[in-house]
Amino acid sequence: MAGTLHYLQTELRGDVALVGLNRPEKRNAISDAFIAELEQAVDWADSNAKAGVLYGNGPHFCAGLDLAEHVKKTPFEGVHGSRAWHRVFDKLHRGRLPWFSALHGAVVGGGLELASSTHVRVADASAFFALPEGQRGIFVGGGGSVRTARLMGVARMTDMMLTGRSVDAETAERWNLVQYVVPKGEALDHALRLATQAATNAEISNYAILNALPRIQDMAADDGLFVESFIASFTATSPEAEARLNAFLSKKAGKVAAPK
Ligand code: 1HE
């Protein structure tokens, strides 16, 4: 897989799949062919890794939808394009692996929708976030109205889309768009460290975290508690859980550390 794609760079680092957006001359703008390759890369990562890191080559993470390609599409082609983004981003968001994104420079439009499909976002101090769809005469089409709106809330997303406002990394962290802000140039290393750590978790726990938490959030409280009890019991009775619990009880597993 490594080196066989045109728009993406893939590499395995231990149990972590690194996927680099690699169309820097167009600021990693996402075309149909780009989305098709991203699907291949996610499938490859699912089969070969226990966690993934997404990052962008060049001065920006991602400029969003390839507007040069989009302007030539019919409305129905646009629908199919949007549905392809949904399918691929859903593979990221509710798939097998925890995905970490390393963000720098522009994280805009579909680039922010892509980042919203990863589970943990690490921004460096150069990152800025915007949803310029309103200015371009279009709407979000890569799952932003579902995922990005759930992260920062509808009021903030409405403001960003109506006013074209761009927000910096610190604001994005306050708004729950990203979980970490690190110095310029350090996002990839930081995301890789986090992914390496997550890759050591029990796979069944990671799967439940990725697939159950967002679904339970969308349920009524009573339904969520009921579903939670079954997932808790199912994961706790797995052989891997038994081994990990016994390792702790026999003092062979690490304790929880206080934050530094
Ligand atoms: C592009 C794109 C693109 C750059 N589609 N070609 N996204 C946007 O509205 C963002 C549009 N882009 C920008 O605002 C800027 O390019 C950036 C702030 C991201 C970067 O600025 P800069 O100065 O580093 O680069 P540049 O000179 O503007 O761009 C370099 C080249 O990339 C240039 O092409 P060139 O042939 O003149 O060299 C740009 O035209 C090209 N380029 N961005 C196509 N997006 C599923 S729905 C999602 C809806 C959306 O994503 S809407 C938001 C679209």
PDB file of C-alpha atoms and ligand atoms in Angstrom:
ATOM      1  CA  MET A   1       0.000   0.000   0.000  1.00  0.00           C
ATOM      2  CA  ALA A   2       2.741   2.448   1.005  1.00  0.00           C
ATOM      3  CA  GLY A   3       3.558   4.705  -1.927  1.00  0.00           C
ATOM      4  CA  THR A   4       0.861   3.316  -4.264  1.00  0.00           C
ATOM      5  CA  LEU A   5      -1.559   6.219  -3.908  1.00  0.00           C
ATOM      6  CA  HIS A   6      -1.463   9.546  -5.710  1.00  0.00           C
ATOM      7  CA  TYR A   7      -3.135  11.883  -3.206  1.00  0.00           C
ATOM      8  CA  LEU A   8      -2.193  10.162   0.034  1.00  0.00           C
ATOM      9  CA  GLN A   9       0.940   8.941   1.746  1.00  0.00           C
ATOM     10  CA  THR A  10       0.593   5.847   3.882  1.00  0.00           C
ATOM     11  CA  GLU A  11       3.007   4.319   6.316  1.00  0.00           C
ATOM     12  CA  LEU A  12       2.830   1.878   9.207  1.00  0.00           C
ATOM     13  CA  ARG A  13       4.598   2.901  12.444  1.00  0.00           C
ATOM     14  CA  GLY A  14       4.282  -0.078  14.728  1.00  0.00           C
ATOM     15  CA  ASP A  15       0.548  -0.540  15.226  1.00  0.00           C
ATOM     16  CA  VAL A  16      -0.307   2.947  13.957  1.00  0.00           C
ATOM     17  CA  ALA A  17      -1.268   3.740  10.362  1.00  0.00           C
ATOM     18  CA  LEU A  18      -0.085   7.173   9.256  1.00  0.00           C
ATOM     19  CA  VAL A  19      -2.148   8.658   6.438  1.00  0.00           C
ATOM     20  CA  GLY A  20      -0.905  11.937   4.989  1.00  0.00           C
ATOM     21  CA  LEU A  21      -3.041  14.113   2.705  1.00  0.00           C
ATOM     22  CA  ASN A  22      -0.619  14.718  -0.121  1.00  0.00           C
ATOM     23  CA  ARG A  23      -1.864  17.250  -2.619  1.00  0.00           C
ATOM     24  CA  PRO A  24      -0.068  20.273  -1.190  1.00  0.00           C
ATOM     25  CA  GLU A  25      -0.033  22.260  -4.442  1.00  0.00           C
ATOM     26  CA  LYS A  26      -3.860  22.416  -4.188  1.00  0.00           C
ATOM     27  CA  ARG A  27      -3.789  22.709  -0.396  1.00  0.00           C
ATOM     28  CA  ASN A  28      -5.037  19.115  -0.092  1.00  0.00           C
ATOM     29  CA  ALA A  29      -8.385  20.015  -1.705  1.00  0.00           C
ATOM     30  CA  ILE A  30     -10.539  16.890  -1.858  1.00  0.00           C
ATOM     31  CA  SER A  31     -11.668  15.656  -5.285  1.00  0.00           C
ATOM     32  CA  ASP A  32     -13.649  12.505  -6.114  1.00  0.00           C
ATOM     33  CA  ALA A  33     -10.423  10.587  -6.827  1.00  0.00           C
ATOM     34  CA  PHE A  34      -9.007  11.834  -3.505  1.00  0.00           C
ATOM     35  CA  ILE A  35     -12.047  10.505  -1.623  1.00  0.00           C
ATOM     36  CA  ALA A  36     -11.757   7.130  -3.391  1.00  0.00           C
ATOM     37  CA  GLU A  37      -8.113   6.883  -2.303  1.00  0.00           C
ATOM     38  CA  LEU A  38      -9.008   7.863   1.243  1.00  0.00           C
ATOM     39  CA  GLU A  39     -11.432   4.940   1.340  1.00  0.00           C
ATOM     40  CA  GLN A  40      -8.647   2.581   0.207  1.00  0.00           C
ATOM     41  CA  ALA A  41      -6.324   3.995   2.852  1.00  0.00           C
ATOM     42  CA  VAL A  42      -8.900   3.555   5.636  1.00  0.00           C
ATOM     43  CA  ASP A  43      -9.547  -0.051   4.520  1.00  0.00           C
ATOM     44  CA  TRP A  44      -5.799  -0.690   4.479  1.00  0.00           C
ATOM     45  CA  ALA A  45      -5.430   0.809   7.958  1.00  0.00           C
ATOM     46  CA  ASP A  46      -8.339  -1.271   9.278  1.00  0.00           C
ATOM     47  CA  SER A  47      -6.581  -4.462   8.185  1.00  0.00           C
ATOM     48  CA  ASN A  48      -3.077  -3.541   9.285  1.00  0.00           C
ATOM     49  CA  ALA A  49      -3.169  -1.228  12.291  1.00  0.00           C
ATOM     50  CA  LYS A  50      -4.756  -0.671  15.691  1.00  0.00           C
ATOM     51  CA  ALA A  51      -4.993   3.131  15.453  1.00  0.00           C
ATOM     52  CA  GLY A  52      -4.597   5.771  12.759  1.00  0.00           C
ATOM     53  CA  VAL A  53      -3.223   9.271  12.378  1.00  0.00           C
ATOM     54  CA  LEU A  54      -4.354  11.651   9.653  1.00  0.00           C
ATOM     55  CA  TYR A  55      -2.214  14.678   8.797  1.00  0.00           C
ATOM     56  CA  GLY A  56      -1.670  17.083   5.911  1.00  0.00           C
ATOM     57  CA  ASN A  57       1.464  17.676   3.858  1.00  0.00           C
ATOM     58  CA  GLY A  58       2.307  21.242   2.860  1.00  0.00           C
ATOM     59  CA  PRO A  59       1.334  24.534   4.500  1.00  0.00           C
ATOM     60  CA  HIS A  60      -2.231  23.525   5.400  1.00  0.00           C
ATOM     61  CA  PHE A  61      -4.125  20.512   6.669  1.00  0.00           C
ATOM     62  CA  CYS A  62      -6.919  20.753   4.079  1.00  0.00           C
ATOM     63  CA  ALA A  63      -8.741  23.402   2.008  1.00  0.00           C
ATOM     64  CA  GLY A  64     -11.900  21.278   1.786  1.00  0.00           C
ATOM     65  CA  LEU A  65     -13.880  20.415  -1.310  1.00  0.00           C
ATOM     66  CA  ASP A  66     -12.081  20.681  -4.663  1.00  0.00           C
ATOM     67  CA  LEU A  67     -14.022  23.680  -5.945  1.00  0.00           C
ATOM     68  CA  ALA A  68     -12.579  23.399  -9.478  1.00  0.00           C
ATOM     69  CA  GLU A  69     -14.075  19.938  -9.831  1.00  0.00           C
ATOM     70  CA  HIS A  70     -17.278  20.803  -7.979  1.00  0.00           C
ATOM     71  CA  VAL A  71     -18.165  23.762 -10.189  1.00  0.00           C
ATOM     72  CA  LYS A  72     -18.530  21.416 -13.180  1.00  0.00           C
ATOM     73  CA  LYS A  73     -20.975  19.016 -11.478  1.00  0.00           C
ATOM     74  CA  THR A  74     -24.730  18.726 -11.976  1.00  0.00           C
ATOM     75  CA  PRO A  75     -26.853  18.884  -8.811  1.00  0.00           C
ATOM     76  CA  PHE A  76     -27.351  15.111  -8.839  1.00  0.00           C
ATOM     77  CA  GLU A  77     -23.613  14.488  -9.281  1.00  0.00           C
ATOM     78  CA  GLY A  78     -23.180  16.742  -6.268  1.00  0.00           C
ATOM     79  CA  VAL A  79     -25.519  14.508  -4.230  1.00  0.00           C
ATOM     80  CA  HIS A  80     -23.533  11.404  -5.213  1.00  0.00           C
ATOM     81  CA  GLY A  81     -20.304  13.191  -4.335  1.00  0.00           C
ATOM     82  CA  SER A  82     -21.617  14.157  -0.915  1.00  0.00           C
ATOM     83  CA  ARG A  83     -22.830  10.608  -0.273  1.00  0.00           C
ATOM     84  CA  ALA A  84     -19.377   9.262  -1.137  1.00  0.00           C
ATOM     85  CA  TRP A  85     -17.846  11.598   1.456  1.00  0.00           C
ATOM     86  CA  HIS A  86     -20.444  10.346   3.966  1.00  0.00           C
ATOM     87  CA  ARG A  87     -19.574   6.708   3.279  1.00  0.00           C
ATOM     88  CA  VAL A  88     -15.831   7.214   3.607  1.00  0.00           C
ATOM     89  CA  PHE A  89     -15.969   9.549   6.626  1.00  0.00           C
ATOM     90  CA  ASP A  90     -18.316   7.096   8.331  1.00  0.00           C
ATOM     91  CA  LYS A  91     -15.691   4.382   7.877  1.00  0.00           C
ATOM     92  CA  LEU A  92     -13.333   6.641   9.788  1.00  0.00           C
ATOM     93  CA  HIS A  93     -15.789   7.751  12.421  1.00  0.00           C
ATOM     94  CA  ARG A  94     -17.596   4.525  13.194  1.00  0.00           C
ATOM     95  CA  GLY A  95     -15.106   1.972  12.010  1.00  0.00           C
ATOM     96  CA  ARG A  96     -12.620  -0.284  13.751  1.00  0.00           C
ATOM     97  CA  LEU A  97      -9.803   2.119  14.557  1.00  0.00           C
ATOM     98  CA  PRO A  98      -9.451   5.179  16.726  1.00  0.00           C
ATOM     99  CA  TRP A  99      -8.309   8.011  14.442  1.00  0.00           C
ATOM    100  CA  PHE A 100      -6.255  10.986  15.560  1.00  0.00           C
ATOM    101  CA  SER A 101      -5.838  14.047  13.347  1.00  0.00           C
ATOM    102  CA  ALA A 102      -2.851  16.393  13.398  1.00  0.00           C
ATOM    103  CA  LEU A 103      -4.032  19.828  12.270  1.00  0.00           C
ATOM    104  CA  HIS A 104      -2.054  22.829  11.067  1.00  0.00           C
ATOM    105  CA  GLY A 105      -2.747  25.845   8.854  1.00  0.00           C
ATOM    106  CA  ALA A 106      -6.149  25.895   7.165  1.00  0.00           C
ATOM    107  CA  VAL A 107      -8.683  23.360   8.407  1.00  0.00           C
ATOM    108  CA  VAL A 108     -11.593  24.656   6.393  1.00  0.00           C
ATOM    109  CA  GLY A 109     -14.864  23.523   4.876  1.00  0.00           C
ATOM    110  CA  GLY A 110     -14.615  19.842   4.042  1.00  0.00           C
ATOM    111  CA  GLY A 111     -11.222  19.804   5.774  1.00  0.00           C
ATOM    112  CA  LEU A 112     -12.969  20.552   9.060  1.00  0.00           C
ATOM    113  CA  GLU A 113     -15.608  17.933   8.228  1.00  0.00           C
ATOM    114  CA  LEU A 114     -12.821  15.411   7.669  1.00  0.00           C
ATOM    115  CA  ALA A 115     -11.163  16.355  10.958  1.00  0.00           C
ATOM    116  CA  SER A 116     -14.567  16.069  12.669  1.00  0.00           C
ATOM    117  CA  SER A 117     -14.721  12.450  11.491  1.00  0.00           C
ATOM    118  CA  THR A 118     -11.607  11.595  13.465  1.00  0.00           C
ATOM    119  CA  HIS A 119     -11.930  10.944  17.173  1.00  0.00           C
ATOM    120  CA  VAL A 120      -9.199  13.106  18.641  1.00  0.00           C
ATOM    121  CA  ARG A 121      -8.026  16.338  17.051  1.00  0.00           C
ATOM    122  CA  VAL A 122      -4.615  17.819  17.858  1.00  0.00           C
ATOM    123  CA  ALA A 123      -4.111  21.354  16.518  1.00  0.00           C
ATOM    124  CA  ASP A 124      -0.821  23.182  16.399  1.00  0.00           C
ATOM    125  CA  ALA A 125      -0.669  26.917  17.042  1.00  0.00           C
ATOM    126  CA  SER A 126      -0.821  27.712  13.297  1.00  0.00           C
ATOM    127  CA  ALA A 127      -4.168  25.994  12.763  1.00  0.00           C
ATOM    128  CA  PHE A 128      -7.253  28.006  11.843  1.00  0.00           C
ATOM    129  CA  PHE A 129     -10.782  26.835  11.274  1.00  0.00           C
ATOM    130  CA  ALA A 130     -13.506  28.152   8.990  1.00  0.00           C
ATOM    131  CA  LEU A 131     -16.647  27.100   7.141  1.00  0.00           C
ATOM    132  CA  PRO A 132     -16.684  29.329   4.032  1.00  0.00           C
ATOM    133  CA  GLU A 133     -19.545  27.421   2.392  1.00  0.00           C
ATOM    134  CA  GLY A 134     -21.916  30.400   2.763  1.00  0.00           C
ATOM    135  CA  GLN A 135     -19.495  32.657   0.874  1.00  0.00           C
ATOM    136  CA  ARG A 136     -19.119  30.025  -1.878  1.00  0.00           C
ATOM    137  CA  GLY A 137     -22.883  29.593  -2.305  1.00  0.00           C
ATOM    138  CA  ILE A 138     -22.910  25.990  -1.120  1.00  0.00           C
ATOM    139  CA  PHE A 139     -23.602  24.011   2.076  1.00  0.00           C
ATOM    140  CA  VAL A 140     -21.610  21.529   4.117  1.00  0.00           C
ATOM    141  CA  GLY A 141     -21.773  18.098   2.459  1.00  0.00           C
ATOM    142  CA  GLY A 142     -19.211  15.976   4.264  1.00  0.00           C
ATOM    143  CA  GLY A 143     -21.190  15.321   7.427  1.00  0.00           C
ATOM    144  CA  GLY A 144     -20.531  18.732   9.026  1.00  0.00           C
ATOM    145  CA  SER A 145     -24.169  19.396   9.906  1.00  0.00           C
ATOM    146  CA  VAL A 146     -24.119  16.162  11.903  1.00  0.00           C
ATOM    147  CA  ARG A 147     -20.578  15.839  13.289  1.00  0.00           C
ATOM    148  CA  THR A 148     -19.111  19.355  13.373  1.00  0.00           C
ATOM    149  CA  ALA A 149     -22.364  20.760  14.753  1.00  0.00           C
ATOM    150  CA  ARG A 150     -22.326  18.179  17.549  1.00  0.00           C
ATOM    151  CA  LEU A 151     -18.775  19.186  18.459  1.00  0.00           C
ATOM    152  CA  MET A 152     -19.152  22.936  18.728  1.00  0.00           C
ATOM    153  CA  GLY A 153     -22.921  23.309  18.856  1.00  0.00           C
ATOM    154  CA  VAL A 154     -25.346  24.630  16.251  1.00  0.00           C
ATOM    155  CA  ALA A 155     -25.124  28.276  17.386  1.00  0.00           C
ATOM    156  CA  ARG A 156     -21.359  28.493  16.833  1.00  0.00           C
ATOM    157  CA  MET A 157     -21.524  26.616  13.558  1.00  0.00           C
ATOM    158  CA  THR A 158     -24.333  28.878  12.349  1.00  0.00           C
ATOM    159  CA  ASP A 159     -22.214  31.916  13.229  1.00  0.00           C
ATOM    160  CA  MET A 160     -19.172  30.518  11.403  1.00  0.00           C
ATOM    161  CA  MET A 161     -21.212  29.710   8.299  1.00  0.00           C
ATOM    162  CA  LEU A 162     -23.137  32.981   8.209  1.00  0.00           C
ATOM    163  CA  THR A 163     -20.217  35.304   8.885  1.00  0.00           C
ATOM    164  CA  GLY A 164     -17.310  33.393   7.354  1.00  0.00           C
ATOM    165  CA  ARG A 165     -15.543  33.813  10.672  1.00  0.00           C
ATOM    166  CA  SER A 166     -12.196  32.082  11.055  1.00  0.00           C
ATOM    167  CA  VAL A 167     -11.139  30.895  14.530  1.00  0.00           C
ATOM    168  CA  ASP A 168      -7.686  30.102  15.887  1.00  0.00           C
ATOM    169  CA  ALA A 169      -6.548  26.940  17.647  1.00  0.00           C
ATOM    170  CA  GLU A 170      -7.101  28.267  21.175  1.00  0.00           C
ATOM    171  CA  THR A 171     -10.680  29.247  20.345  1.00  0.00           C
ATOM    172  CA  ALA A 172     -11.233  25.894  18.635  1.00  0.00           C
ATOM    173  CA  GLU A 173     -10.143  24.162  21.836  1.00  0.00           C
ATOM    174  CA  ARG A 174     -12.527  26.280  23.920  1.00  0.00           C
ATOM    175  CA  TRP A 175     -15.302  25.436  21.457  1.00  0.00           C
ATOM    176  CA  ASN A 176     -14.642  21.701  21.675  1.00  0.00           C
ATOM    177  CA  LEU A 177     -13.539  21.497  18.028  1.00  0.00           C
ATOM    178  CA  VAL A 178     -10.134  20.152  19.067  1.00  0.00           C
ATOM    179  CA  GLN A 179      -9.005  18.371  22.238  1.00  0.00           C
ATOM    180  CA  TYR A 180      -5.328  19.436  22.221  1.00  0.00           C
ATOM    181  CA  VAL A 181      -3.374  22.545  21.210  1.00  0.00           C
ATOM    182  CA  VAL A 182       0.395  22.167  20.860  1.00  0.00           C
ATOM    183  CA  PRO A 183       3.216  24.455  19.649  1.00  0.00           C
ATOM    184  CA  LYS A 184       3.605  24.968  15.885  1.00  0.00           C
ATOM    185  CA  GLY A 185       5.046  21.931  14.148  1.00  0.00           C
ATOM    186  CA  GLU A 186       4.335  19.483  16.967  1.00  0.00           C
ATOM    187  CA  ALA A 187       0.859  18.220  16.112  1.00  0.00           C
ATOM    188  CA  LEU A 188       1.939  15.113  14.198  1.00  0.00           C
ATOM    189  CA  ASP A 189       4.336  13.885  16.900  1.00  0.00           C
ATOM    190  CA  HIS A 190       1.722  14.527  19.568  1.00  0.00           C
ATOM    191  CA  ALA A 191      -1.032  12.747  17.626  1.00  0.00           C
ATOM    192  CA  LEU A 192       1.280   9.814  16.971  1.00  0.00           C
ATOM    193  CA  ARG A 193       2.073   9.494  20.686  1.00  0.00           C
ATOM    194  CA  LEU A 194      -1.628   9.496  21.545  1.00  0.00           C
ATOM    195  CA  ALA A 195      -2.443   6.975  18.811  1.00  0.00           C
ATOM    196  CA  THR A 196       0.382   4.690  19.939  1.00  0.00           C
ATOM    197  CA  GLN A 197      -1.089   4.757  23.439  1.00  0.00           C
ATOM    198  CA  ALA A 198      -4.647   4.087  22.212  1.00  0.00           C
ATOM    199  CA  ALA A 199      -3.357   1.161  20.123  1.00  0.00           C
ATOM    200  CA  THR A 200      -2.421  -0.624  23.350  1.00  0.00           C
ATOM    201  CA  ASN A 201      -6.025  -0.610  24.630  1.00  0.00           C
ATOM    202  CA  ALA A 202      -8.233  -3.667  24.334  1.00  0.00           C
ATOM    203  CA  GLU A 203      -9.616  -3.615  20.797  1.00  0.00           C
ATOM    204  CA  ILE A 204     -13.115  -4.363  22.033  1.00  0.00           C
ATOM    205  CA  SER A 205     -13.010  -1.371  24.394  1.00  0.00           C
ATOM    206  CA  ASN A 206     -11.826   0.901  21.583  1.00  0.00           C
ATOM    207  CA  TYR A 207     -14.574  -0.428  19.337  1.00  0.00           C
ATOM    208  CA  ALA A 208     -17.218   0.244  21.991  1.00  0.00           C
ATOM    209  CA  ILE A 209     -15.831   3.731  22.655  1.00  0.00           C
ATOM    210  CA  LEU A 210     -15.995   4.645  18.957  1.00  0.00           C
ATOM    211  CA  ASN A 211     -19.245   2.963  18.075  1.00  0.00           C
ATOM    212  CA  ALA A 212     -21.324   3.029  21.250  1.00  0.00           C
ATOM    213  CA  LEU A 213     -20.554   6.455  22.727  1.00  0.00           C
ATOM    214  CA  PRO A 214     -21.861   8.567  19.813  1.00  0.00           C
ATOM    215  CA  ARG A 215     -24.921   6.348  19.386  1.00  0.00           C
ATOM    216  CA  ILE A 216     -25.748   6.463  23.088  1.00  0.00           C
ATOM    217  CA  GLN A 217     -25.377  10.237  23.012  1.00  0.00           C
ATOM    218  CA  ASP A 218     -28.132  10.307  20.385  1.00  0.00           C
ATOM    219  CA  MET A 219     -30.455   8.101  22.482  1.00  0.00           C
ATOM    220  CA  ALA A 220     -32.895   9.047  25.185  1.00  0.00           C
ATOM    221  CA  ALA A 221     -31.202   8.810  28.617  1.00  0.00           C
ATOM    222  CA  ASP A 222     -33.098   5.717  29.721  1.00  0.00           C
ATOM    223  CA  ASP A 223     -32.343   3.870  26.455  1.00  0.00           C
ATOM    224  CA  GLY A 224     -28.703   4.872  26.712  1.00  0.00           C
ATOM    225  CA  LEU A 225     -28.357   3.496  30.240  1.00  0.00           C
ATOM    226  CA  PHE A 226     -29.950   0.216  29.191  1.00  0.00           C
ATOM    227  CA  VAL A 227     -27.652  -0.220  26.171  1.00  0.00           C
ATOM    228  CA  GLU A 228     -24.641   0.799  28.255  1.00  0.00           C
ATOM    229  CA  SER A 229     -25.246  -2.001  30.761  1.00  0.00           C
ATOM    230  CA  PHE A 230     -25.058  -4.636  28.013  1.00  0.00           C
ATOM    231  CA  ILE A 231     -21.936  -3.217  26.428  1.00  0.00           C
ATOM    232  CA  ALA A 232     -20.292  -2.927  29.846  1.00  0.00           C
ATOM    233  CA  SER A 233     -21.091  -6.527  30.654  1.00  0.00           C
ATOM    234  CA  PHE A 234     -20.081  -7.845  27.202  1.00  0.00           C
ATOM    235  CA  THR A 235     -16.690  -6.110  27.214  1.00  0.00           C
ATOM    236  CA  ALA A 236     -15.948  -7.014  30.847  1.00  0.00           C
ATOM    237  CA  THR A 237     -16.478 -10.712  30.253  1.00  0.00           C
ATOM    238  CA  SER A 238     -14.098 -10.923  27.268  1.00  0.00           C
ATOM    239  CA  PRO A 239     -10.939 -13.032  27.817  1.00  0.00           C
ATOM    240  CA  GLU A 240      -8.845  -9.934  27.184  1.00  0.00           C
ATOM    241  CA  ALA A 241     -10.642  -8.013  29.924  1.00  0.00           C
ATOM    242  CA  GLU A 242     -10.149 -10.887  32.355  1.00  0.00           C
ATOM    243  CA  ALA A 243      -6.413 -10.971  31.606  1.00  0.00           C
ATOM    244  CA  ARG A 244      -6.088  -7.192  31.981  1.00  0.00           C
ATOM    245  CA  LEU A 245      -8.113  -7.085  35.201  1.00  0.00           C
ATOM    246  CA  ASN A 246      -6.066  -9.918  36.707  1.00  0.00           C
ATOM    247  CA  ALA A 247      -2.842  -8.196  35.641  1.00  0.00           C
ATOM    248  CA  PHE A 248      -3.867  -5.141  37.640  1.00  0.00           C
ATOM    249  CA  LEU A 249      -4.966  -7.187  40.650  1.00  0.00           C
ATOM    250  CA  SER A 250      -1.650  -9.035  40.708  1.00  0.00           C
ATOM    251  CA  LYS A 251       0.175  -5.688  40.460  1.00  0.00           C
ATOM    252  CA  LYS A 252       1.542  -6.409  36.981  1.00  0.00           C
ATOM    253  CA  ALA A 253      -0.300  -3.551  35.254  1.00  0.00           C
ATOM    254  CA  GLY A 254       0.395   0.152  35.682  1.00  0.00           C
ATOM    255  CA  LYS A 255      -1.627   2.373  38.011  1.00  0.00           C
ATOM    256  CA  VAL A 256      -3.445   5.462  36.833  1.00  0.00           C
ATOM    257  CA  ALA A 257      -0.976   8.369  36.951  1.00  0.00           C
ATOM    258  CA  ALA A 258      -1.864  11.828  38.231  1.00  0.00           C
ATOM    259  CA  PRO A 259      -1.657  14.483  35.480  1.00  0.00           C
ATOM    260  CA  LYS A 260       1.739  16.131  35.071  1.00  0.00           C
TER     261      LYS A 260
HETATM  262  C1  1HE B   1      -8.050  25.004  -4.333  1.00  0.00           C
HETATM  263  C2  1HE B   1      -8.781  24.980  -3.133  1.00  0.00           C
HETATM  264  C3  1HE B   1     -10.039  24.313  -3.154  1.00  0.00           C
HETATM  265  C4  1HE B   1      -6.952  26.051  -2.769  1.00  0.00           C
HETATM  266  N1  1HE B   1     -10.442  23.760  -4.320  1.00  0.00           N
HETATM  267  N2  1HE B   1      -8.488  24.434  -5.452  1.00  0.00           N
HETATM  268  N3  1HE B   1     -12.776  25.647   0.493  1.00  0.00           N
HETATM  269  C5  1HE B   1     -12.521  26.946   0.473  1.00  0.00           C
HETATM  270  O1  1HE B   1     -13.325  27.781   0.169  1.00  0.00           O
HETATM  271  C6  1HE B   1     -11.088  27.310   0.789  1.00  0.00           C
HETATM  272  C7  1HE B   1     -10.430  27.867  -0.455  1.00  0.00           C
HETATM  273  N4  1HE B   1      -8.982  28.017  -0.265  1.00  0.00           N
HETATM  274  C8  1HE B   1      -8.449  29.046   0.404  1.00  0.00           C
HETATM  275  O2  1HE B   1      -9.101  29.861   1.016  1.00  0.00           O
HETATM  276  C9  1HE B   1      -6.942  29.123   0.373  1.00  0.00           C
HETATM  277  O3  1HE B   1      -6.473  28.382  -0.745  1.00  0.00           O
HETATM  278  C10 1HE B   1      -6.257  28.580   1.653  1.00  0.00           C
HETATM  279  C11 1HE B   1      -6.511  29.534   2.831  1.00  0.00           C
HETATM  280  C12 1HE B   1      -6.730  27.186   2.003  1.00  0.00           C
HETATM  281  C13 1HE B   1      -4.735  28.476   1.393  1.00  0.00           C
HETATM  282  O4  1HE B   1      -4.236  29.726   0.936  1.00  0.00           O
HETATM  283  P1  1HE B   1      -2.794  29.777   0.225  1.00  0.00           P
HETATM  284  O5  1HE B   1      -2.485  31.220  -0.032  1.00  0.00           O
HETATM  285  O6  1HE B   1      -1.816  28.972   0.999  1.00  0.00           O
HETATM  286  O7  1HE B   1      -2.972  28.985  -1.170  1.00  0.00           O
HETATM  287  P2  1HE B   1      -3.670  29.475  -2.520  1.00  0.00           P
HETATM  288  O8  1HE B   1      -2.695  30.268  -3.326  1.00  0.00           O
HETATM  289  O9  1HE B   1      -4.980  30.109  -2.265  1.00  0.00           O
HETATM  290  O10 1HE B   1      -3.977  28.084  -3.249  1.00  0.00           O
HETATM  291  C14 1HE B   1      -2.964  27.316  -3.898  1.00  0.00           C
HETATM  292  C15 1HE B   1      -3.637  26.563  -5.031  1.00  0.00           C
HETATM  293  O11 1HE B   1      -4.609  25.673  -4.492  1.00  0.00           O
HETATM  294  C16 1HE B   1      -4.420  27.490  -5.963  1.00  0.00           C
HETATM  295  O12 1HE B   1      -4.374  26.936  -7.254  1.00  0.00           O
HETATM  296  P3  1HE B   1      -3.357  27.498  -8.377  1.00  0.00           P
HETATM  297  O13 1HE B   1      -3.613  26.638  -9.587  1.00  0.00           O
HETATM  298  O14 1HE B   1      -3.725  28.944  -8.550  1.00  0.00           O
HETATM  299  O15 1HE B   1      -1.958  27.323  -7.803  1.00  0.00           O
HETATM  300  C17 1HE B   1      -5.822  27.413  -5.442  1.00  0.00           C
HETATM  301  O16 1HE B   1      -6.812  27.695  -6.423  1.00  0.00           O
HETATM  302  C18 1HE B   1      -5.886  25.933  -5.056  1.00  0.00           C
HETATM  303  N5  1HE B   1      -6.918  25.679  -4.073  1.00  0.00           N
HETATM  304  N6  1HE B   1      -8.089  25.642  -2.192  1.00  0.00           N
HETATM  305  C19 1HE B   1      -9.672  23.827  -5.426  1.00  0.00           C
HETATM  306  N7  1HE B   1     -10.796  24.225  -2.059  1.00  0.00           N
HETATM  307  C20 1HE B   1     -18.343  18.164   0.873  1.00  0.00           C
HETATM  308  S1  1HE B   1     -18.827  19.753   0.966  1.00  0.00           S
HETATM  309  C21 1HE B   1     -17.486  20.661   1.577  1.00  0.00           C
HETATM  310  C22 1HE B   1     -17.669  22.083   1.185  1.00  0.00           C
HETATM  311  C23 1HE B   1     -16.382  22.829   1.284  1.00  0.00           C
HETATM  312  O17 1HE B   1     -15.334  22.321   1.550  1.00  0.00           O
HETATM  313  S2  1HE B   1     -16.525  24.500   0.954  1.00  0.00           S
HETATM  314  C24 1HE B   1     -14.956  25.142   1.306  1.00  0.00           C
HETATM  315  C25 1HE B   1     -14.046  25.079   0.127  1.00  0.00           C
END
